[in-house]
PDB file of C-alpha atoms in Angstrom:
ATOM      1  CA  UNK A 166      19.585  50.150   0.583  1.00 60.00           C
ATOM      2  CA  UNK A 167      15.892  50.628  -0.420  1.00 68.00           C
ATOM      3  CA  UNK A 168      14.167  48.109  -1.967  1.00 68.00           C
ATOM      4  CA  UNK A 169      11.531  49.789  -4.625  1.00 68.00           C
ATOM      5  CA  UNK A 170       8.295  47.932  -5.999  1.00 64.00           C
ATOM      6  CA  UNK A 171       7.807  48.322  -9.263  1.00 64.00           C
ATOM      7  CA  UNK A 172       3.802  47.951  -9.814  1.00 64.00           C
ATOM      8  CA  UNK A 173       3.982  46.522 -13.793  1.00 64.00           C
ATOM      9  CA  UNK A 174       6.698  43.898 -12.445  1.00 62.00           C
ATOM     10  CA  UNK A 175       4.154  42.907  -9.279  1.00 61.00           C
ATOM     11  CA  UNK A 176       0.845  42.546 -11.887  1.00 61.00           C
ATOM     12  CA  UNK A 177       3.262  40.295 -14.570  1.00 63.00           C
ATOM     13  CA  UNK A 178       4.456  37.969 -11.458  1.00 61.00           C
ATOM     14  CA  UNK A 179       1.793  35.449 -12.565  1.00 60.00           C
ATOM     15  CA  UNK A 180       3.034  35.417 -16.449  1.00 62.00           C
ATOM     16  CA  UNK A 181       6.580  34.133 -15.397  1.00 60.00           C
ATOM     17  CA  UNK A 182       7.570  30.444 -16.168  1.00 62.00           C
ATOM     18  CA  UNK A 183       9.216  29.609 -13.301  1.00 62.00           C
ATOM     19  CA  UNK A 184       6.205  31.124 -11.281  1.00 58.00           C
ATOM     20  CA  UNK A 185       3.635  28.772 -13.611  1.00 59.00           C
ATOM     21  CA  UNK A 186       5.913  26.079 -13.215  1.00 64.00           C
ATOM     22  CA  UNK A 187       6.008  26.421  -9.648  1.00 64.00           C
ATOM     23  CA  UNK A 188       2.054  26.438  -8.941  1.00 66.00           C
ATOM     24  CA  UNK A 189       1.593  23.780 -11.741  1.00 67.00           C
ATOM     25  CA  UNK A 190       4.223  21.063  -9.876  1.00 75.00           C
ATOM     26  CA  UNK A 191       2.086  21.829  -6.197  1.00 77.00           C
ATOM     27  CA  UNK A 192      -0.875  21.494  -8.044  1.00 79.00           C
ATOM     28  CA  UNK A 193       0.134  18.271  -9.225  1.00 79.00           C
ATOM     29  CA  UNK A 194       1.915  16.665  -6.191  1.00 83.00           C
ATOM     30  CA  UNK A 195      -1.802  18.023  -4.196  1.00 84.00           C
ATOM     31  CA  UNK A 196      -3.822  15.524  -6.239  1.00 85.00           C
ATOM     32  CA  UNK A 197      -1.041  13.264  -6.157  1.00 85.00           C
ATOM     33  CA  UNK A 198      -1.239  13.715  -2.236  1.00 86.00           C
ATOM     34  CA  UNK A 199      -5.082  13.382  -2.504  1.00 86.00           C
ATOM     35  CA  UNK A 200      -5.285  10.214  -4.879  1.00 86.00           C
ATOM     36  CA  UNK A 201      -2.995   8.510  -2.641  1.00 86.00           C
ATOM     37  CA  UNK A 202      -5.237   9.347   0.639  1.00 87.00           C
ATOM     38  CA  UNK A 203      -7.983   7.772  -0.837  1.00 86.00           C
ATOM     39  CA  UNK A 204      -6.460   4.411  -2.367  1.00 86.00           C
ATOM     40  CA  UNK A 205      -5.291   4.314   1.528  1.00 87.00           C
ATOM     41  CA  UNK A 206      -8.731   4.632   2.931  1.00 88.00           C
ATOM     42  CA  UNK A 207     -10.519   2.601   0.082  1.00 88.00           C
ATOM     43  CA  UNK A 208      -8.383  -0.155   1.434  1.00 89.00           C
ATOM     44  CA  UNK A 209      -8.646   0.043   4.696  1.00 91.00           C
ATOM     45  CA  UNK A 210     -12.390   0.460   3.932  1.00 89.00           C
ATOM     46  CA  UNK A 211     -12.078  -3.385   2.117  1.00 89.00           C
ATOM     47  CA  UNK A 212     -10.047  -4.891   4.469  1.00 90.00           C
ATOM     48  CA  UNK A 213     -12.668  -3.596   7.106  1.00 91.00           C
ATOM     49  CA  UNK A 214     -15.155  -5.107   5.303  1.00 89.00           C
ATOM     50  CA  UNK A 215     -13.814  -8.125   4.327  1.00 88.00           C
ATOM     51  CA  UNK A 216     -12.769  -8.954   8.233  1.00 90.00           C
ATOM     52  CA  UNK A 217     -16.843  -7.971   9.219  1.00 90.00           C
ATOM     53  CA  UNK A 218     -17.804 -11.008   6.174  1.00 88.00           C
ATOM     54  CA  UNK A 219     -15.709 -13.526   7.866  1.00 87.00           C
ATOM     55  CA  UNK A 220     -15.115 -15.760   5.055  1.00 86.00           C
ATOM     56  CA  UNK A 221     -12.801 -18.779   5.661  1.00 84.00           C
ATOM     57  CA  UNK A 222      -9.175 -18.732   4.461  1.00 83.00           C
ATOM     58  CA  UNK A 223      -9.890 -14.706   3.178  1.00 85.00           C
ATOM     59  CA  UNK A 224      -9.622 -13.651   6.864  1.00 83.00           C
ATOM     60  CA  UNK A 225      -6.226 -14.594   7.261  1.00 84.00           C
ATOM     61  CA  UNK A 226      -5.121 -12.333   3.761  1.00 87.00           C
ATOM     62  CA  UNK A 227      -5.353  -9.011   3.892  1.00 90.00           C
ATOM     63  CA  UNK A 228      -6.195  -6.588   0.609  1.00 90.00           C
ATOM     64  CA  UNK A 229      -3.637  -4.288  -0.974  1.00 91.00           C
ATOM     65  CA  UNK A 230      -4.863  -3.226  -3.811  1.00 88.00           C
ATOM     66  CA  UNK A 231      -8.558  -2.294  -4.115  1.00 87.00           C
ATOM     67  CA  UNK A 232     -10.507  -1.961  -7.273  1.00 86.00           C
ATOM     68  CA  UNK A 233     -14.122  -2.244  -8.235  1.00 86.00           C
ATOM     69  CA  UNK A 234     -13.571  -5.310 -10.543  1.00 90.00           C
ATOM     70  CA  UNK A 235     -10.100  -6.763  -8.671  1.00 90.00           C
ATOM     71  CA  UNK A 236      -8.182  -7.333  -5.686  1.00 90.00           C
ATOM     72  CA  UNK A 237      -5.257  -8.274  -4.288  1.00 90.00           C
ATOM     73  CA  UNK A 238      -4.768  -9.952  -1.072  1.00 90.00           C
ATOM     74  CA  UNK A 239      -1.587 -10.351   0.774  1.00 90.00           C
ATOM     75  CA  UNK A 240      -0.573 -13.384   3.160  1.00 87.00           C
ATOM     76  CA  UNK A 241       2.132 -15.530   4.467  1.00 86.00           C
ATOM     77  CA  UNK A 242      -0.365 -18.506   4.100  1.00 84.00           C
ATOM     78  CA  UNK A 243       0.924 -20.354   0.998  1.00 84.00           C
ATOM     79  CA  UNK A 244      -2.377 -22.289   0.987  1.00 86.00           C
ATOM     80  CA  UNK A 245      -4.202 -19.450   0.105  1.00 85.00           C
ATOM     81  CA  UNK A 246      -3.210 -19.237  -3.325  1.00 85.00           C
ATOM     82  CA  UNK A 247      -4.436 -22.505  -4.215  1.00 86.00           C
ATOM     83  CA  UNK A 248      -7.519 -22.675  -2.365  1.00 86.00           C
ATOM     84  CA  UNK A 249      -8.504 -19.224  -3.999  1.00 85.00           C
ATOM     85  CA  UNK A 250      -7.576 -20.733  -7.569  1.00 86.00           C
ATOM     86  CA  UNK A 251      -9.939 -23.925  -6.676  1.00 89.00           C
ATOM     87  CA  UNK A 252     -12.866 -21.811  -5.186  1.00 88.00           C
ATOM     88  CA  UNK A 253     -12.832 -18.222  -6.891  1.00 88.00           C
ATOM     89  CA  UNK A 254     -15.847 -18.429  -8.055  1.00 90.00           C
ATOM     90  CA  UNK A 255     -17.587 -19.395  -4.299  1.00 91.00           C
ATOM     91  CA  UNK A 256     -15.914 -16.412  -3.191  1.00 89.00           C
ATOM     92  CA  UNK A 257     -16.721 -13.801  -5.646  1.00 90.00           C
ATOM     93  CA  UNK A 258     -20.665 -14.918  -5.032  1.00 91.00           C
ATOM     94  CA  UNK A 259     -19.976 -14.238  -1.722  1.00 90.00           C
ATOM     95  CA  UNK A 260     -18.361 -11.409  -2.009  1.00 89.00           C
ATOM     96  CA  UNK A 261     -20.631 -10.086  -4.290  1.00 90.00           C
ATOM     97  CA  UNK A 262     -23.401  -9.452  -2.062  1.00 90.00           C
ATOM     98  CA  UNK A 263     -21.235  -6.765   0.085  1.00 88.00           C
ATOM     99  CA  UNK A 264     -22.071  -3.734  -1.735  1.00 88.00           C
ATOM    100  CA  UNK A 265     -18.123  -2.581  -1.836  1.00 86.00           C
ATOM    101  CA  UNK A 266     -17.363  -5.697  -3.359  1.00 87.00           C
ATOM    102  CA  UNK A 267     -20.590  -5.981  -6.027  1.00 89.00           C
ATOM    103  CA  UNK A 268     -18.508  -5.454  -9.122  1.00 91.00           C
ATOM    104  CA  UNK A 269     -15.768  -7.770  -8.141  1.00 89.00           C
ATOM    105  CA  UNK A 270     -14.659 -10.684 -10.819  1.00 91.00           C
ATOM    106  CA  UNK A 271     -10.921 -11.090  -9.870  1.00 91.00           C
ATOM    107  CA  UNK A 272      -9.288 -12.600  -6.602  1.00 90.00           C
ATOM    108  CA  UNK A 273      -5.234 -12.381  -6.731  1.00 89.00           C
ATOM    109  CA  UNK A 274      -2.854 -13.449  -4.119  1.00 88.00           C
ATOM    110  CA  UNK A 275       0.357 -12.205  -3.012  1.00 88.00           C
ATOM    111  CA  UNK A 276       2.261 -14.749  -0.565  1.00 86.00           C
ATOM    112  CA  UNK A 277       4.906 -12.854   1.775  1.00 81.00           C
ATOM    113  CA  UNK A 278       8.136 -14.680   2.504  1.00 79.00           C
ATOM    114  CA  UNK A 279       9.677 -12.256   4.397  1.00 77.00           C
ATOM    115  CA  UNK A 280       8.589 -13.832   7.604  1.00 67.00           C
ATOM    116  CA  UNK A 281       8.894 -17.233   7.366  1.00 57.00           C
ATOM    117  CA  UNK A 282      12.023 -18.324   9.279  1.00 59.00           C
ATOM    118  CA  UNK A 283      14.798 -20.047   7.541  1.00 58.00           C
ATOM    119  CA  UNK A 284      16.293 -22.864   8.581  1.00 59.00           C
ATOM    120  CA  UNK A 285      19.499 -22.574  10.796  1.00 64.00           C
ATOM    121  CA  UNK A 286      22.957 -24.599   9.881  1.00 69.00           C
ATOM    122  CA  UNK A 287      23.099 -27.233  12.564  1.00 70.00           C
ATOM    123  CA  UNK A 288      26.860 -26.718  14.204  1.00 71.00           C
ATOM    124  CA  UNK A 289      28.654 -29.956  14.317  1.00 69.00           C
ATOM    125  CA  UNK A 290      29.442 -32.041  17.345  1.00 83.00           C
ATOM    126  CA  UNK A 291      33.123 -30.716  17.855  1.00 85.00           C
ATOM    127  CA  UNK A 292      34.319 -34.444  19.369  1.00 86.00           C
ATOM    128  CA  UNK A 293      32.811 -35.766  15.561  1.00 85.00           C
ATOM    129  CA  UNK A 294      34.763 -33.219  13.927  1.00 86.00           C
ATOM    130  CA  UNK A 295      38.054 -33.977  15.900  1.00 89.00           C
ATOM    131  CA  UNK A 296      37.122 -38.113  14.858  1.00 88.00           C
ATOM    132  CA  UNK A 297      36.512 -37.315  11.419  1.00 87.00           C
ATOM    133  CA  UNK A 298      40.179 -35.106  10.912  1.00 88.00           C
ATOM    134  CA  UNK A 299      41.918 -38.350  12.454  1.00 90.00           C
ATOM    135  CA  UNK A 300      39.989 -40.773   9.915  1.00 89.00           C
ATOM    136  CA  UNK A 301      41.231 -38.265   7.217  1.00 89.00           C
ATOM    137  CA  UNK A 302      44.646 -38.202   8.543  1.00 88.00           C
ATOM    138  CA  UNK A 303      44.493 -41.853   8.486  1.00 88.00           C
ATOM    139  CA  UNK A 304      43.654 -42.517   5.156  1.00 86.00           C
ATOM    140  CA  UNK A 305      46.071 -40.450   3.424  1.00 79.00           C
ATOM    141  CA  UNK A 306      49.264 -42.428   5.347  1.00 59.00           C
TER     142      UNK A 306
END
């Protein structure tokens, strides 16, 4: 069994849809691949910067979402939220004069739960279980 190249076939390869359709989906997930590289380093680049500016309460949040005008900070701290509501403004002059912040006019927070421990069902004293079953006994004779 031979396999035999047809030259007109080989020059048309590009024309075919599923060969366009192909390079068109790799082209797209490739700037996918690259836009997503650099939202990761733009934010590591903020949260880098906002640790080196050492401003109180915003040290303890980190940023998750970086824009030139907004950002998002993450924490477990539920304080945060509110002191950021009473004092945005404090912070967004501060932040302002950072040159990676120096468009900013929106703080947001996101608090995480997922940590915070839950409190555990305290098991009963098995001798004031045993005394509660005979007062129940008791009452219903």
């Amino acid at each position: 069994m031979t396999i035999s190249i047809i030259p007109e076939k080989i020059s048309n390869i590009d024309k075919y849809k599923t060969r366009s359709k192909i390079t068109n989906s790799t082209q797209a997930n490739k700037e996918l691949i690259n836009k997503t590289k650099n939202l990761i380093l733009s934010i590591e680049v903020a949260n880098k910067e906002l640790k080196k500016l050492d401003i109180p309460y915003l040290n303890d949040a980190e940023i998750v979402y970086y824009e030139p005008e907004k950002i998002i900070c993450k924490s477990q701290k539920e304080i945060l939220k509110f002191k950021i509501k009473e004092l945005q403004s404090q912070f967004i002059e501060i932040l302002k004069k950072s040159k990676l912040f120096s468009k900013l006019k929106k703080i947001e927070v996101l608090i995480d739960y997922s940590n915070n421990k839950t409190t555990k069902k305290i098991p009963l004293n098995p001798k004031a279980k045993q005394a509660l079953q005979q007062i129940r006994k008791d009452l219903k004779i």
